[in-house]
């Protein structure tokens, strides 16, 4: 999958996504990550990309023109996603849907945001991390890219491991245990040491169900309509 991020801080994107399974996926070429910086398209003496808002008020607004030239330089017809607190709230269902696309173009705002005329003309959807405000779209774009990357075949070593993650089947994940020098096998549920794979699977399913019921009963209700599956519906 090709992912292009339009950002004034490209290093934030490359740095954030250079680690672990996502970093490896980029190295292997499973994800082609590009950034484009509107500042390179500023076309004025001071490389200005922002200006004061018409009508006055605090802060600065990202200008239309450098953004338009930056976008046009991509020569892409992929839909443009604006990371925005005013967007649709990101969840696993949206992540899975976006993971079926061939190409993503993610726009990161800064300052007080982006000139509305650019959003009206070029942006196809807005996606929010949640009901809070952060200082720029970069961390949001990195979160979205990481979540999408995990759903791309070959990115996670074990094809099963994404499926047992929280939210993949309208359930939270089950508890995990591993070797400890200090604790030994103390308090490890006996079934996990039994070698009985069917029993282990049943225990994990029951745990996931119980934890979901206690913490997020809303997910189980949503599970009645299974629309969060990985299988692509475009
Ligand atoms: N004045 C804007 C907020 C600007 S914050 C408003 O009231 O809506 C600057 C930039 O950070 C935004 O343009 C957006 O790209 C990004 N951002 C802030 N909060 C975000 C969130 N919850 N999800 C995604 N992006 C966010």
Tab-separated table of C-alpha atoms and ligand atoms in Angstrom:
chain	number	residue	atom	x	y	z
A	1	UNK	CA	0.000	0.000	0.000
A	2	UNK	CA	1.155	3.496	-0.783
A	3	UNK	CA	0.689	6.110	1.949
A	4	UNK	CA	1.553	9.756	1.381
A	5	UNK	CA	1.413	12.221	4.239
A	6	UNK	CA	1.188	15.948	3.546
A	7	UNK	CA	2.908	17.568	6.510
A	8	UNK	CA	5.015	20.496	7.637
A	9	UNK	CA	6.914	18.044	9.879
A	10	UNK	CA	7.817	15.019	7.730
A	11	UNK	CA	10.404	13.790	10.223
A	12	UNK	CA	7.677	13.246	12.802
A	13	UNK	CA	6.025	10.771	10.437
A	14	UNK	CA	9.172	8.909	9.390
A	15	UNK	CA	10.475	8.756	12.932
A	16	UNK	CA	7.219	7.583	14.480
A	17	UNK	CA	6.791	4.803	11.921
A	18	UNK	CA	10.360	3.502	11.801
A	19	UNK	CA	10.001	1.043	14.694
A	20	UNK	CA	8.895	-2.539	15.213
A	21	UNK	CA	6.566	-4.357	12.838
A	22	UNK	CA	5.568	-1.194	10.987
A	23	UNK	CA	9.201	-0.127	10.485
A	24	UNK	CA	9.965	-3.596	9.093
A	25	UNK	CA	6.950	-3.442	6.767
A	26	UNK	CA	8.268	-0.171	5.336
A	27	UNK	CA	11.765	-1.651	4.946
A	28	UNK	CA	10.301	-4.663	3.154
A	29	UNK	CA	8.259	-2.441	0.854
A	30	UNK	CA	4.887	-3.779	2.049
A	31	UNK	CA	4.123	-0.149	2.804
A	32	UNK	CA	5.493	2.613	0.634
A	33	UNK	CA	5.579	5.656	2.922
A	34	UNK	CA	6.060	9.112	1.385
A	35	UNK	CA	5.854	12.600	2.794
A	36	UNK	CA	5.414	15.904	1.010
A	37	UNK	CA	6.059	19.219	2.712
A	38	UNK	CA	3.882	22.198	1.704
A	39	UNK	CA	6.793	24.431	2.713
A	40	UNK	CA	8.655	23.194	-0.371
A	41	UNK	CA	5.807	24.679	-2.422
A	42	UNK	CA	5.575	28.017	-0.618
A	43	UNK	CA	6.794	30.059	-3.603
A	44	UNK	CA	7.478	33.176	-1.587
A	45	UNK	CA	10.548	34.745	-0.082
A	46	UNK	CA	9.966	33.646	3.468
A	47	UNK	CA	8.586	30.200	2.632
A	48	UNK	CA	5.367	31.185	4.337
A	49	UNK	CA	2.719	28.480	4.592
A	50	UNK	CA	0.393	30.136	7.107
A	51	UNK	CA	-1.263	33.502	7.640
A	52	UNK	CA	-3.635	35.294	9.989
A	53	UNK	CA	-7.306	34.340	9.759
A	54	UNK	CA	-9.694	36.651	7.914
A	55	UNK	CA	-11.984	38.171	10.512
A	56	UNK	CA	-9.269	38.193	13.126
A	57	UNK	CA	-8.845	35.959	16.124
A	58	UNK	CA	-6.064	33.939	17.623
A	59	UNK	CA	-3.508	31.853	15.759
A	60	UNK	CA	-2.637	31.186	12.156
A	61	UNK	CA	-4.238	29.228	9.331
A	62	UNK	CA	-2.524	27.006	6.748
A	63	UNK	CA	-2.742	28.723	3.369
A	64	UNK	CA	-4.526	27.272	0.343
A	65	UNK	CA	-1.821	27.724	-2.284
A	66	UNK	CA	1.169	25.729	-0.946
A	67	UNK	CA	-1.219	22.907	-0.050
A	68	UNK	CA	-2.715	22.848	-3.544
A	69	UNK	CA	0.713	22.755	-5.184
A	70	UNK	CA	1.896	20.053	-2.752
A	71	UNK	CA	-1.156	17.924	-3.495
A	72	UNK	CA	-0.866	18.406	-7.248
A	73	UNK	CA	2.782	17.346	-7.105
A	74	UNK	CA	1.594	13.880	-6.049
A	75	UNK	CA	-0.197	13.291	-9.348
A	76	UNK	CA	-2.543	11.016	-7.468
A	77	UNK	CA	-6.248	10.428	-7.754
A	78	UNK	CA	-6.477	8.732	-4.341
A	79	UNK	CA	-9.023	10.173	-1.897
A	80	UNK	CA	-7.600	12.731	0.517
A	81	UNK	CA	-8.088	12.175	4.245
A	82	UNK	CA	-7.781	15.165	6.557
A	83	UNK	CA	-6.761	14.362	10.126
A	84	UNK	CA	-9.136	16.545	12.128
A	85	UNK	CA	-10.869	16.665	15.506
A	86	UNK	CA	-14.022	17.423	13.508
A	87	UNK	CA	-13.809	14.148	11.566
A	88	UNK	CA	-15.317	10.695	11.923
A	89	UNK	CA	-13.882	9.050	14.997
A	90	UNK	CA	-11.286	6.412	14.150
A	91	UNK	CA	-12.147	2.852	15.140
A	92	UNK	CA	-11.122	-0.636	14.031
A	93	UNK	CA	-13.946	-0.807	11.515
A	94	UNK	CA	-12.734	2.318	9.738
A	95	UNK	CA	-9.121	1.106	9.996
A	96	UNK	CA	-10.034	-2.208	8.353
A	97	UNK	CA	-11.954	-0.440	5.621
A	98	UNK	CA	-9.050	1.905	4.895
A	99	UNK	CA	-6.648	-1.052	4.859
A	100	UNK	CA	-8.430	-2.404	1.773
A	101	UNK	CA	-7.490	0.688	-0.257
A	102	UNK	CA	-4.496	0.814	-2.577
A	103	UNK	CA	-3.391	4.281	-1.619
A	104	UNK	CA	-3.921	6.764	1.205
A	105	UNK	CA	-3.201	10.486	1.156
A	106	UNK	CA	-3.251	11.925	4.687
A	107	UNK	CA	-3.305	15.663	5.287
A	108	UNK	CA	-1.974	17.006	8.588
A	109	UNK	CA	-3.168	20.363	9.869
A	110	UNK	CA	-1.132	22.665	12.101
A	111	UNK	CA	-1.812	25.952	13.874
A	112	UNK	CA	-5.562	26.685	13.954
A	113	UNK	CA	-6.163	24.448	10.972
A	114	UNK	CA	-6.459	24.655	7.186
A	115	UNK	CA	-8.190	27.213	4.918
A	116	UNK	CA	-11.724	25.858	4.496
A	117	UNK	CA	-11.541	26.381	0.726
A	118	UNK	CA	-8.822	23.727	0.466
A	119	UNK	CA	-10.876	21.301	2.544
A	120	UNK	CA	-13.975	21.955	0.432
A	121	UNK	CA	-12.154	21.438	-2.843
A	122	UNK	CA	-9.792	18.554	-2.138
A	123	UNK	CA	-10.660	16.664	1.016
A	124	UNK	CA	-12.841	13.559	0.696
A	125	UNK	CA	-13.104	12.567	4.358
A	126	UNK	CA	-12.024	13.750	7.790
A	127	UNK	CA	-10.806	11.364	10.484
A	128	UNK	CA	-10.401	12.145	14.170
A	129	UNK	CA	-8.418	10.322	16.842
A	130	UNK	CA	-11.014	11.216	19.448
A	131	UNK	CA	-12.757	14.041	21.231
A	132	UNK	CA	-9.673	16.023	22.186
A	133	UNK	CA	-7.360	18.437	20.384
A	134	UNK	CA	-3.683	17.827	19.653
A	135	UNK	CA	-1.254	20.310	18.143
A	136	UNK	CA	-1.030	18.837	14.674
A	137	UNK	CA	-2.248	16.031	12.451
A	138	UNK	CA	1.103	14.195	12.406
A	139	UNK	CA	0.597	12.016	15.474
A	140	UNK	CA	-2.921	11.237	14.277
A	141	UNK	CA	-1.644	10.286	10.791
A	142	UNK	CA	1.031	8.097	12.394
A	143	UNK	CA	-1.557	6.348	14.565
A	144	UNK	CA	-3.811	5.758	11.566
A	145	UNK	CA	-0.915	4.478	9.442
A	146	UNK	CA	0.235	2.099	12.189
A	147	UNK	CA	-3.266	0.712	12.676
A	148	UNK	CA	-3.809	0.281	8.920
A	149	UNK	CA	-0.367	-1.303	8.451
A	150	UNK	CA	-1.185	-4.057	10.954
A	151	UNK	CA	-4.042	-5.164	8.698
A	152	UNK	CA	-1.907	-5.500	5.575
A	153	UNK	CA	-1.061	-9.132	4.822
A	154	UNK	CA	2.538	-9.968	5.747
A	155	UNK	CA	3.023	-7.084	8.165
A	156	UNK	CA	2.334	-9.147	11.267
A	157	UNK	CA	4.365	-12.343	11.488
A	158	UNK	CA	1.534	-14.589	12.571
A	159	UNK	CA	-1.549	-14.120	10.424
A	160	UNK	CA	-3.691	-14.997	13.426
A	161	UNK	CA	-2.313	-12.400	15.760
A	162	UNK	CA	-4.267	-9.484	14.303
A	163	UNK	CA	-7.502	-11.443	14.559
A	164	UNK	CA	-7.117	-11.996	18.305
A	165	UNK	CA	-6.347	-8.330	18.946
A	166	UNK	CA	-8.887	-6.206	20.771
A	167	UNK	CA	-11.767	-4.960	18.557
A	168	UNK	CA	-11.127	-7.364	15.686
A	169	UNK	CA	-14.110	-9.538	16.513
A	170	UNK	CA	-16.148	-7.132	18.616
A	171	UNK	CA	-14.130	-8.323	21.613
A	172	UNK	CA	-11.281	-7.053	23.737
A	173	UNK	CA	-8.123	-9.173	23.852
A	174	UNK	CA	-7.462	-11.931	26.400
A	175	UNK	CA	-4.786	-11.748	29.171
A	176	UNK	CA	-1.247	-12.836	28.306
A	177	UNK	CA	1.419	-14.458	30.476
A	178	UNK	CA	5.069	-15.232	29.866
A	179	UNK	CA	8.236	-16.405	31.581
A	180	UNK	CA	9.328	-14.515	34.698
A	181	UNK	CA	12.513	-15.080	36.656
A	182	UNK	CA	11.000	-13.700	39.796
A	183	UNK	CA	7.490	-15.148	39.610
A	184	UNK	CA	8.113	-18.475	37.891
A	185	UNK	CA	4.708	-19.990	37.035
A	186	UNK	CA	2.947	-18.526	40.033
A	187	UNK	CA	-0.609	-17.369	39.227
A	188	UNK	CA	-0.384	-18.487	35.602
A	189	UNK	CA	-3.749	-20.122	34.758
A	190	UNK	CA	-3.062	-23.862	34.675
A	191	UNK	CA	-4.766	-24.341	31.314
A	192	UNK	CA	-2.074	-22.253	29.604
A	193	UNK	CA	0.548	-24.740	30.824
A	194	UNK	CA	-1.508	-27.797	29.868
A	195	UNK	CA	-0.464	-28.013	26.220
A	196	UNK	CA	-4.138	-28.678	25.384
A	197	UNK	CA	-4.655	-26.269	22.490
A	198	UNK	CA	-8.420	-26.672	22.277
A	199	UNK	CA	-8.750	-25.966	26.000
A	200	UNK	CA	-6.426	-22.972	25.701
A	201	UNK	CA	-8.449	-21.548	22.828
A	202	UNK	CA	-11.689	-22.019	24.778
A	203	UNK	CA	-10.203	-20.375	27.875
A	204	UNK	CA	-9.002	-17.388	25.855
A	205	UNK	CA	-12.363	-16.954	24.162
A	206	UNK	CA	-14.127	-17.106	27.512
A	207	UNK	CA	-11.714	-14.577	29.018
A	208	UNK	CA	-12.121	-12.182	26.103
A	209	UNK	CA	-15.888	-12.458	26.400
A	210	UNK	CA	-15.808	-11.882	30.177
A	211	UNK	CA	-13.476	-8.873	29.959
A	212	UNK	CA	-15.558	-7.381	27.162
A	213	UNK	CA	-18.756	-7.888	29.130
A	214	UNK	CA	-17.230	-6.176	32.173
A	215	UNK	CA	-15.519	-3.275	30.405
A	216	UNK	CA	-17.168	-2.748	27.035
A	217	UNK	CA	-20.606	-4.357	26.839
A	218	UNK	CA	-21.364	-2.002	23.944
A	219	UNK	CA	-18.999	-4.055	21.741
A	220	UNK	CA	-20.960	-7.253	22.322
A	221	UNK	CA	-24.173	-5.513	21.336
A	222	UNK	CA	-22.497	-4.177	18.188
A	223	UNK	CA	-21.323	-7.767	17.550
A	224	UNK	CA	-24.883	-8.733	16.711
A	225	UNK	CA	-24.304	-6.995	13.374
A	226	UNK	CA	-20.896	-8.272	12.256
A	227	UNK	CA	-19.717	-5.365	10.149
A	228	UNK	CA	-16.198	-5.003	11.557
A	229	UNK	CA	-14.658	-8.061	9.888
A	230	UNK	CA	-11.365	-7.845	7.998
A	231	UNK	CA	-12.730	-9.280	4.777
A	232	UNK	CA	-12.768	-6.356	2.359
A	233	UNK	CA	-15.999	-4.628	1.559
A	234	UNK	CA	-15.156	-1.571	-0.418
B	1	LIG	N1	-8.890	24.866	15.485
B	1	LIG	C1	-9.086	23.468	15.198
B	1	LIG	C2	-8.034	22.596	15.866
B	1	LIG	C3	-6.651	22.826	15.315
B	1	LIG	S1	-5.482	21.718	15.995
B	1	LIG	C4	-10.467	23.060	15.689
B	1	LIG	O1	-10.966	23.688	16.616
B	1	LIG	O2	-11.041	22.101	15.182
B	1	LIG	C5	-4.335	21.631	14.652
B	1	LIG	C6	-4.418	20.386	13.793
B	1	LIG	O3	-4.181	19.250	14.592
B	1	LIG	C7	-5.756	20.134	13.137
B	1	LIG	O4	-5.898	20.854	11.941
B	1	LIG	C8	-5.691	18.640	12.883
B	1	LIG	O5	-4.991	18.335	11.684
B	1	LIG	C9	-4.862	18.139	14.050
B	1	LIG	N2	-5.701	17.556	15.124
B	1	LIG	C10	-6.010	18.110	16.309
B	1	LIG	N3	-6.796	17.308	17.037
B	1	LIG	C11	-6.987	16.186	16.312
B	1	LIG	C12	-7.736	14.978	16.523
B	1	LIG	N4	-8.445	14.752	17.616
B	1	LIG	N5	-7.697	14.046	15.530
B	1	LIG	C13	-7.003	14.254	14.395
B	1	LIG	N6	-6.289	15.371	14.142
B	1	LIG	C14	-6.287	16.333	15.086
